[in-house]
């Protein structure tokens, strides 16, 4: 009860909790609700818990960095994550950073996600235009061939 109250007040308390409590689902869930940084102190098993990972990501996308590798490879989960915050693409498995559907959803949610797309997708006209729809500077990360393509540049501006 004491640790539960402590993490509700300040999730950082999870860092100092006994390892058995860092494996307690209720304690970790409360910790990530009050502090996005608490997730990195969760037990490895709980880093694979979809609800806890999404709750942590609700507070800050970089929590996904500490998620279990299997979730980072799970296309359905990554789609859900990038729809909530495109920055999550940064921590997705490299195979999913090369997945057109995942990258397109990520840039719809956050233009900055474009820089984490696979090189092949940086040459995808639709994805580049979608990213540029949100912010012109996304063009910086486009494939060099598109930057030289006068028709594309005219369409993009």
Coordinates of C-alpha atoms in Angstrom, one line a residue:
X1 CA 0.0 0.0 0.0
X2 CA 2.8 2.4 0.8
X3 CA 4.6 1.9 -2.5
X4 CA 1.3 2.2 -4.4
X5 CA 0.5 5.5 -2.7
X6 CA 4.1 6.6 -3.4
X7 CA 4.0 5.9 -7.1
X8 CA 0.5 7.5 -7.4
X9 CA 2.0 10.6 -6.0
X10 CA 5.2 10.4 -8.0
X11 CA 6.0 7.7 -10.5
X12 CA 9.7 8.1 -10.0
X13 CA 9.3 6.2 -6.7
X14 CA 9.1 3.0 -8.9
X15 CA 12.9 3.4 -9.4
X16 CA 13.5 2.8 -5.7
X17 CA 10.8 0.1 -5.2
X18 CA 11.7 -3.5 -4.6
X19 CA 12.0 -5.6 -7.8
X20 CA 8.9 -7.6 -6.8
X21 CA 6.9 -4.4 -6.8
X22 CA 8.4 -3.3 -10.2
X23 CA 6.8 -6.5 -11.4
X24 CA 3.4 -5.7 -9.9
X25 CA 1.0 -4.7 -12.7
X26 CA -1.1 -2.4 -10.5
X27 CA 2.0 -0.6 -9.1
X28 CA 3.6 -0.1 -12.5
X29 CA 0.3 1.1 -14.1
X30 CA -0.1 3.7 -11.4
X31 CA 3.5 4.8 -11.7
X32 CA 3.3 5.3 -15.5
X33 CA 0.1 7.3 -15.1
X34 CA 1.9 9.8 -12.9
X35 CA 5.3 9.9 -14.5
X36 CA 6.3 8.9 -18.1
X37 CA 9.9 8.1 -17.0
X38 CA 8.7 5.4 -14.6
X39 CA 8.2 2.9 -17.4
X40 CA 11.9 2.2 -17.8
X41 CA 12.0 0.8 -14.3
X42 CA 9.2 -1.7 -14.9
X43 CA 9.9 -5.4 -14.9
X44 CA 10.7 -6.9 -18.3
X45 CA 7.4 -8.9 -18.3
X46 CA 5.4 -5.7 -17.8
X47 CA 7.3 -4.0 -20.6
X48 CA 5.5 -6.5 -22.9
X49 CA 2.1 -5.6 -21.4
X50 CA 0.2 -3.7 -24.2
X51 CA -2.0 -1.7 -21.8
X52 CA 1.0 -0.5 -19.7
X53 CA 3.1 0.4 -22.7
X54 CA 0.2 2.4 -24.3
X55 CA -0.5 4.1 -21.0
X56 CA 3.2 5.1 -20.7
X57 CA 3.1 6.3 -24.3
X58 CA 0.1 8.4 -23.6
X59 CA 2.4 10.5 -21.5
X60 CA 5.4 10.4 -23.7
X61 CA 6.3 8.6 -27.0
X62 CA 9.8 7.7 -25.9
X63 CA 8.5 5.3 -23.4
X64 CA 8.2 2.9 -26.4
X65 CA 12.0 2.7 -26.3
X66 CA 11.7 0.5 -23.2
X67 CA 9.0 -1.7 -24.5
X68 CA 9.6 -5.4 -25.2
X69 CA 11.2 -6.1 -28.6
X70 CA 8.3 -8.3 -29.5
X71 CA 5.9 -5.3 -29.3
X72 CA 8.2 -3.3 -31.4
X73 CA 7.9 -6.0 -34.1
X74 CA 4.2 -6.4 -33.8
X75 CA 2.6 -4.5 -36.7
X76 CA -0.8 -4.1 -35.2
X77 CA 0.6 -2.7 -32.0
X78 CA 3.0 -0.4 -33.8
X79 CA 0.2 0.9 -35.9
X80 CA -1.8 1.7 -32.8
X81 CA 1.3 3.4 -31.3
X82 CA 2.1 5.5 -34.3
X83 CA -1.5 6.6 -34.7
X84 CA -1.4 7.9 -31.2
X85 CA 2.0 9.5 -31.7
X86 CA 4.1 9.2 -34.9
X87 CA 7.3 9.6 -33.0
X88 CA 6.9 6.0 -31.9
X89 CA 8.2 5.1 -35.3
X90 CA 11.7 6.0 -34.0
X91 CA 11.6 2.9 -31.7
X92 CA 9.7 0.5 -34.0
X93 CA 11.6 -2.5 -35.4
X94 CA 13.5 -1.6 -38.6
X95 CA 11.2 -3.9 -40.6
X96 CA 8.2 -1.8 -39.6
X97 CA 10.1 1.4 -40.4
X98 CA 10.1 0.0 -43.9
X99 CA 6.4 -0.9 -43.9
X100 CA 4.5 1.6 -46.0
X101 CA 1.3 1.4 -44.0
X102 CA 3.1 2.0 -40.7
X103 CA 5.1 4.9 -42.0
X104 CA 2.1 6.5 -43.7
X105 CA 0.2 6.4 -40.4
X106 CA 3.2 7.7 -38.5
X107 CA 3.6 10.8 -40.8
X108 CA -0.1 11.5 -40.6
X109 CA 0.2 11.7 -36.8
X110 CA 3.6 13.5 -36.7
X111 CA 5.6 14.9 -39.6
X112 CA 8.8 14.4 -37.7
X113 CA 8.4 10.7 -37.9
X114 CA 9.4 10.8 -41.5
X115 CA 13.0 11.0 -40.7
X116 CA 12.8 7.5 -39.1
X117 CA 11.3 5.9 -42.3
X118 CA 13.4 3.4 -44.2
X119 CA 15.3 5.0 -47.2
X120 CA 13.1 3.3 -49.7
X121 CA 10.0 4.9 -48.2
X122 CA 11.7 8.3 -48.3
X123 CA 11.4 8.0 -52.1
X124 CA 7.6 7.2 -51.9
X125 CA 5.8 10.2 -53.3
X126 CA 2.6 9.8 -51.3
X127 CA 4.5 9.5 -48.0
X128 CA 6.7 12.5 -48.8
X129 CA 3.7 14.6 -49.7
X130 CA 1.8 13.5 -46.6
X131 CA 4.7 14.4 -44.4
X132 CA 5.1 17.8 -46.2
X133 CA 1.4 18.4 -45.8
X134 CA 2.1 18.7 -42.1
X135 CA 5.4 20.5 -42.3
X136 CA 7.5 21.6 -45.3
X137 CA 10.8 20.8 -43.6
X138 CA 10.0 17.1 -44.0
X139 CA 11.3 17.4 -47.5
X140 CA 14.8 17.5 -46.0
X141 CA 14.5 13.8 -45.4
X142 CA 13.2 12.9 -48.9
X143 CA 15.2 10.8 -51.3
X144 CA 17.6 12.8 -53.4
X145 CA 15.9 11.7 -56.6
X146 CA 12.7 13.3 -55.5
X147 CA 14.5 16.5 -54.6
X148 CA 15.8 16.6 -58.2
X149 CA 12.4 15.8 -59.8
X150 CA 11.1 19.2 -61.0
X151 CA 7.5 17.9 -61.4
X152 CA 7.5 16.5 -57.9
X153 CA 9.0 19.6 -56.4
X154 CA 6.3 21.7 -58.1
X155 CA 3.6 19.4 -56.8
X156 CA 5.0 19.5 -53.3
X157 CA 5.1 23.3 -53.1

